[in-house]
PDB file of C-alpha atoms in Angstrom:
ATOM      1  CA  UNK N   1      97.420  68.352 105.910  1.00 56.00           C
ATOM      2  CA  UNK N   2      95.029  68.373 102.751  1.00 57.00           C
ATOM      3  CA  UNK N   3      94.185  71.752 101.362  1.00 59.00           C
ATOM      4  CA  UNK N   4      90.552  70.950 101.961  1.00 54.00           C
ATOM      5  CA  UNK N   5      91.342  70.907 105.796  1.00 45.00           C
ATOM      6  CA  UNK N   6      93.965  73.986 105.241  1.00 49.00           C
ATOM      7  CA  UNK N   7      91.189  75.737 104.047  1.00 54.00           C
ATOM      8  CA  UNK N   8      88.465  74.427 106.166  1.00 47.00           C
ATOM      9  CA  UNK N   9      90.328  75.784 109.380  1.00 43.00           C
ATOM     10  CA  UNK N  10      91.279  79.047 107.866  1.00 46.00           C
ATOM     11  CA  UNK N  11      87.281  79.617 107.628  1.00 42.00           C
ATOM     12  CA  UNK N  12      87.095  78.310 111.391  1.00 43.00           C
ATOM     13  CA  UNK N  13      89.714  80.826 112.328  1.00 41.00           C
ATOM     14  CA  UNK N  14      88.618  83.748 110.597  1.00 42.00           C
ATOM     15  CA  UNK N  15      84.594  83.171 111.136  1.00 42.00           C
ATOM     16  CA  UNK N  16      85.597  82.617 114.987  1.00 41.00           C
ATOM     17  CA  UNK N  17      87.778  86.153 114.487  1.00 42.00           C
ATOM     18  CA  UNK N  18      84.654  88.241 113.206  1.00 42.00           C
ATOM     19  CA  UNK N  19      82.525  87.116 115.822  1.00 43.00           C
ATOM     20  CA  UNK N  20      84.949  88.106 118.681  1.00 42.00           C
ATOM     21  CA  UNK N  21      85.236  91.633 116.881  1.00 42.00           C
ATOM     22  CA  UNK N  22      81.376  91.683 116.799  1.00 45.00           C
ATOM     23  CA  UNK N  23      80.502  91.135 120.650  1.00 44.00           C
ATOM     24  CA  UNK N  24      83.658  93.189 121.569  1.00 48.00           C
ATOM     25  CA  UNK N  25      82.360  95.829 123.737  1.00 47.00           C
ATOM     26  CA  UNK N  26      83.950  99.352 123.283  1.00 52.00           C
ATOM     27  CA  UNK N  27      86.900 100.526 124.977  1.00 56.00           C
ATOM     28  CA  UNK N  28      85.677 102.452 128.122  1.00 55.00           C
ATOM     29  CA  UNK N  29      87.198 106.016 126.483  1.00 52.00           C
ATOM     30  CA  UNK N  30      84.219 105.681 123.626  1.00 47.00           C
ATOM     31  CA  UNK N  31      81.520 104.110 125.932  1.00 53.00           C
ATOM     32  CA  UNK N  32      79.276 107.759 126.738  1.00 64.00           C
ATOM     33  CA  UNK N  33      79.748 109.465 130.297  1.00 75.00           C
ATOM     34  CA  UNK N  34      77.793 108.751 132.617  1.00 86.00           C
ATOM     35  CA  UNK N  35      74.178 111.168 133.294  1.00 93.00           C
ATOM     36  CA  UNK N  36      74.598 114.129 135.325  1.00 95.00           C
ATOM     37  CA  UNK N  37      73.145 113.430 139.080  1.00 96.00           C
ATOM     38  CA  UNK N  38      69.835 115.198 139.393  1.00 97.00           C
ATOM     39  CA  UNK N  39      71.101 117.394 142.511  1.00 98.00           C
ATOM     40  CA  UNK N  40      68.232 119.992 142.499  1.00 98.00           C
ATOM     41  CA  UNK N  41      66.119 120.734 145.840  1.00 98.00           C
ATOM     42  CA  UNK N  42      67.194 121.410 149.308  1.00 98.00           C
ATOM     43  CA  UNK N  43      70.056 120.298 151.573  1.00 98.00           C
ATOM     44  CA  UNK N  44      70.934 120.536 155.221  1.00 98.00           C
ATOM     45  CA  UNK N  45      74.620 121.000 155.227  1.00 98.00           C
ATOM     46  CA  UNK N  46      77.711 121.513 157.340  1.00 97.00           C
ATOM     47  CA  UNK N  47      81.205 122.426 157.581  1.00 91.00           C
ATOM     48  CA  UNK N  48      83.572 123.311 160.293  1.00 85.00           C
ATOM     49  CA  UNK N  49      81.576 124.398 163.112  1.00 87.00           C
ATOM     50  CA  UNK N  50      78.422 126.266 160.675  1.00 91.00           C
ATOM     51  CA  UNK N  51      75.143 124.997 158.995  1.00 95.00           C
ATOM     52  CA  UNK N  52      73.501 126.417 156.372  1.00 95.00           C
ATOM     53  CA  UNK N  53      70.045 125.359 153.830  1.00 97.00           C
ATOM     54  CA  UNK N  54      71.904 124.921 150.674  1.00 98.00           C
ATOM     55  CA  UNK N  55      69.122 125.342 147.753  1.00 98.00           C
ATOM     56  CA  UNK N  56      69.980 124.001 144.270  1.00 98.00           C
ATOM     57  CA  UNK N  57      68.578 124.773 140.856  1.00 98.00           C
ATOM     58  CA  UNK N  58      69.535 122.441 138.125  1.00 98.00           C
ATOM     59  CA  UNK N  59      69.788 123.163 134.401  1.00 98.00           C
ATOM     60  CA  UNK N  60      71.276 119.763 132.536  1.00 97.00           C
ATOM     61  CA  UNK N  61      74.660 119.858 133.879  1.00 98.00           C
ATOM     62  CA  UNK N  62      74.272 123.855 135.076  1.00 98.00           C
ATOM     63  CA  UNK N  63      73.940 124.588 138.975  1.00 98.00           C
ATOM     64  CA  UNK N  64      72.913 127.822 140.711  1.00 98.00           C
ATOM     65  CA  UNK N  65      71.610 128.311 144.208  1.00 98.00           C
ATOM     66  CA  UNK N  66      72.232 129.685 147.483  1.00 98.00           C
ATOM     67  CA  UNK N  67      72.453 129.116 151.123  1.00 97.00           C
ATOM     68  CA  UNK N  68      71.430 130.607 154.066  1.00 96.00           C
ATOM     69  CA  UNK N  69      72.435 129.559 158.210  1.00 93.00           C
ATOM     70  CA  UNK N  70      74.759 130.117 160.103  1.00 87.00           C
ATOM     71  CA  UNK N  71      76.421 131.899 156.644  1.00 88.00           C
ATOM     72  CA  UNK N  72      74.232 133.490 153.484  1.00 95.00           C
ATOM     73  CA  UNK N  73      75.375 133.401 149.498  1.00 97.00           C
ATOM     74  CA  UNK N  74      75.286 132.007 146.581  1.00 98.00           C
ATOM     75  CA  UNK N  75      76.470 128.924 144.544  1.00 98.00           C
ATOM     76  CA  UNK N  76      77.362 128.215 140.564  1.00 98.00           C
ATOM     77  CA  UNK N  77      79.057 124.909 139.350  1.00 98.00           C
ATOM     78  CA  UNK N  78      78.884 122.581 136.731  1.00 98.00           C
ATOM     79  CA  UNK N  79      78.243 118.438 137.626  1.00 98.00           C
ATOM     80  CA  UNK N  80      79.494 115.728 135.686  1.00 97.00           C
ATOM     81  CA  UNK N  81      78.535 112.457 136.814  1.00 97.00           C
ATOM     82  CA  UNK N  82      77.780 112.831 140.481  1.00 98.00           C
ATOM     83  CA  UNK N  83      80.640 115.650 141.184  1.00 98.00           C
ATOM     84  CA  UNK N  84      79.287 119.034 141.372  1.00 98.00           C
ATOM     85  CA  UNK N  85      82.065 121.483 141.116  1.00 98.00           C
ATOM     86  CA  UNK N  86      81.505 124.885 141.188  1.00 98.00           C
ATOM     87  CA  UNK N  87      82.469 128.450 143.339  1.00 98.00           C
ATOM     88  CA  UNK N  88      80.606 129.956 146.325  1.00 97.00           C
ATOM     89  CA  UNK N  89      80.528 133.731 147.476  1.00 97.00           C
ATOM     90  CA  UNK N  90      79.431 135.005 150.451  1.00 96.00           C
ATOM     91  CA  UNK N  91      77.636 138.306 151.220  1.00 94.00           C
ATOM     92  CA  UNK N  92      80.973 139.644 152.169  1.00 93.00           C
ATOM     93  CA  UNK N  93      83.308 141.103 149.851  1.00 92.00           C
ATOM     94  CA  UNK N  94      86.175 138.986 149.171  1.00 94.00           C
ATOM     95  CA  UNK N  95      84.611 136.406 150.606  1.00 95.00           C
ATOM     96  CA  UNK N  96      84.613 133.429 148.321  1.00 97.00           C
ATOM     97  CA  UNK N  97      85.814 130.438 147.144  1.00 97.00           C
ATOM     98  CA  UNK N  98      85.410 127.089 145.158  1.00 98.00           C
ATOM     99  CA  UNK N  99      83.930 123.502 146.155  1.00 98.00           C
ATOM    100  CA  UNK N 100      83.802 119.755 145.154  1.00 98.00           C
ATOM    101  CA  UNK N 101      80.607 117.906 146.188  1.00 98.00           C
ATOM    102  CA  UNK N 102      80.551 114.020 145.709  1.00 98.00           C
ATOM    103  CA  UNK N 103      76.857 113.050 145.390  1.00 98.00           C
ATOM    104  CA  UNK N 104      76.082 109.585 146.353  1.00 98.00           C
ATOM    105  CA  UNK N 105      74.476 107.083 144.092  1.00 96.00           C
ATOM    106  CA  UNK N 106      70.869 106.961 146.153  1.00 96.00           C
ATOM    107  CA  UNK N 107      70.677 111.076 145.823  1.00 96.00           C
ATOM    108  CA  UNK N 108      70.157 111.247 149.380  1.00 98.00           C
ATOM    109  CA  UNK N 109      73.448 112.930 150.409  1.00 98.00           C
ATOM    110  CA  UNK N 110      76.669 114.447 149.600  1.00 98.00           C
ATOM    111  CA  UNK N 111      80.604 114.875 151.028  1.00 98.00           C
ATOM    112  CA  UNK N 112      83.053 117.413 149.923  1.00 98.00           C
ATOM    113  CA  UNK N 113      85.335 119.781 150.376  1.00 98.00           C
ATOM    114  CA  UNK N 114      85.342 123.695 150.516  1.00 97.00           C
ATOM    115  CA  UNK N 115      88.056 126.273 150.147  1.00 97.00           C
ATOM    116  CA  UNK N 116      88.682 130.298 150.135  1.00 96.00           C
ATOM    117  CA  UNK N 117      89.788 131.898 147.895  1.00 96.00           C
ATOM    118  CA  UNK N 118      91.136 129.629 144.522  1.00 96.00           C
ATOM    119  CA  UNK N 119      91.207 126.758 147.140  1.00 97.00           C
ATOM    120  CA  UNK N 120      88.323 124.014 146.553  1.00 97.00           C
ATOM    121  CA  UNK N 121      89.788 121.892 149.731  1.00 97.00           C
ATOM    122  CA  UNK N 122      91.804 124.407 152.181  1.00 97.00           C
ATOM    123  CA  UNK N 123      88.342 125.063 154.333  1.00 96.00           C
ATOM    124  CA  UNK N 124      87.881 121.658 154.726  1.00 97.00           C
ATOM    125  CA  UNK N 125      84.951 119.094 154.865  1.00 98.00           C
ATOM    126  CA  UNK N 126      81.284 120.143 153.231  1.00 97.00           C
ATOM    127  CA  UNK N 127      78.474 117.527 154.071  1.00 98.00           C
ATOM    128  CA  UNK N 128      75.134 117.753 153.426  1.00 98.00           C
ATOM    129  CA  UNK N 129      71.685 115.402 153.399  1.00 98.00           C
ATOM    130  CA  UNK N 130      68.644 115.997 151.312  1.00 98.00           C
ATOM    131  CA  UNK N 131      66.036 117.507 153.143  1.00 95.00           C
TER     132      UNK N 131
END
């Protein structure tokens, strides 16, 4: 092999090299979370055998509301994504607990799980549709 060809397809390699590290995309860990679901407005809900109006406030990724049925109280969380986590209290004392609310991708409704207590699952399913 000449050096004029040695040299030729070192250039090839390298030039085809940069390229490859210039439409790399980033690793998913540095690629920027995904947008906080707008949850805000009213929901018809359930769980167990109760229903209640949830009503959501949104602040960026801040949630506050309350609900009001078959059971009255309040809500706080935090969302990330479209998973609203967050504690409920009811007009009760000592009665409380957390939550994990999966919004789906169309906004239109939501499935979850409740709990008493430090429990965000041991109450069981929490469903709910847009009103």
């Amino acid at each position: 092999m000449t050096e004029s060809v040695r040299r030729a397809l070192t250039l090839a390699v390298f030039a085809v090299s940069a390229a490859a590290v210039v439409f790399h995309s980033p690793p998913a860990s540095a690629q920027a979370a995904a947008p906080a679901a707008q949850v805000g407005g009213s929901w018809d809900t359930e769980w167990g055998d109760s229903h209640a109006v949830l009503d959501l406030t949104q602040t960026g990724t801040k949630i506050t509301g309350a609900y009001s049925g078959s059971n009255q109280g309040k809500v706080t969380g935090t969302i990330a994504g479209r998973v609203l986590t967050g504690t409920w209290a009811g007009t009760v004392p000592g009665d409380n607990g957390g939550f994990v609310l999966d919004f789906k991708p169309d906004g239109k409704s939501f499935t979850g799980t409740w709990g008493g207590g430090t429990s965000r699952t041991n109450g069981g399913p929490w469903v709910g549709i847009r009103k």
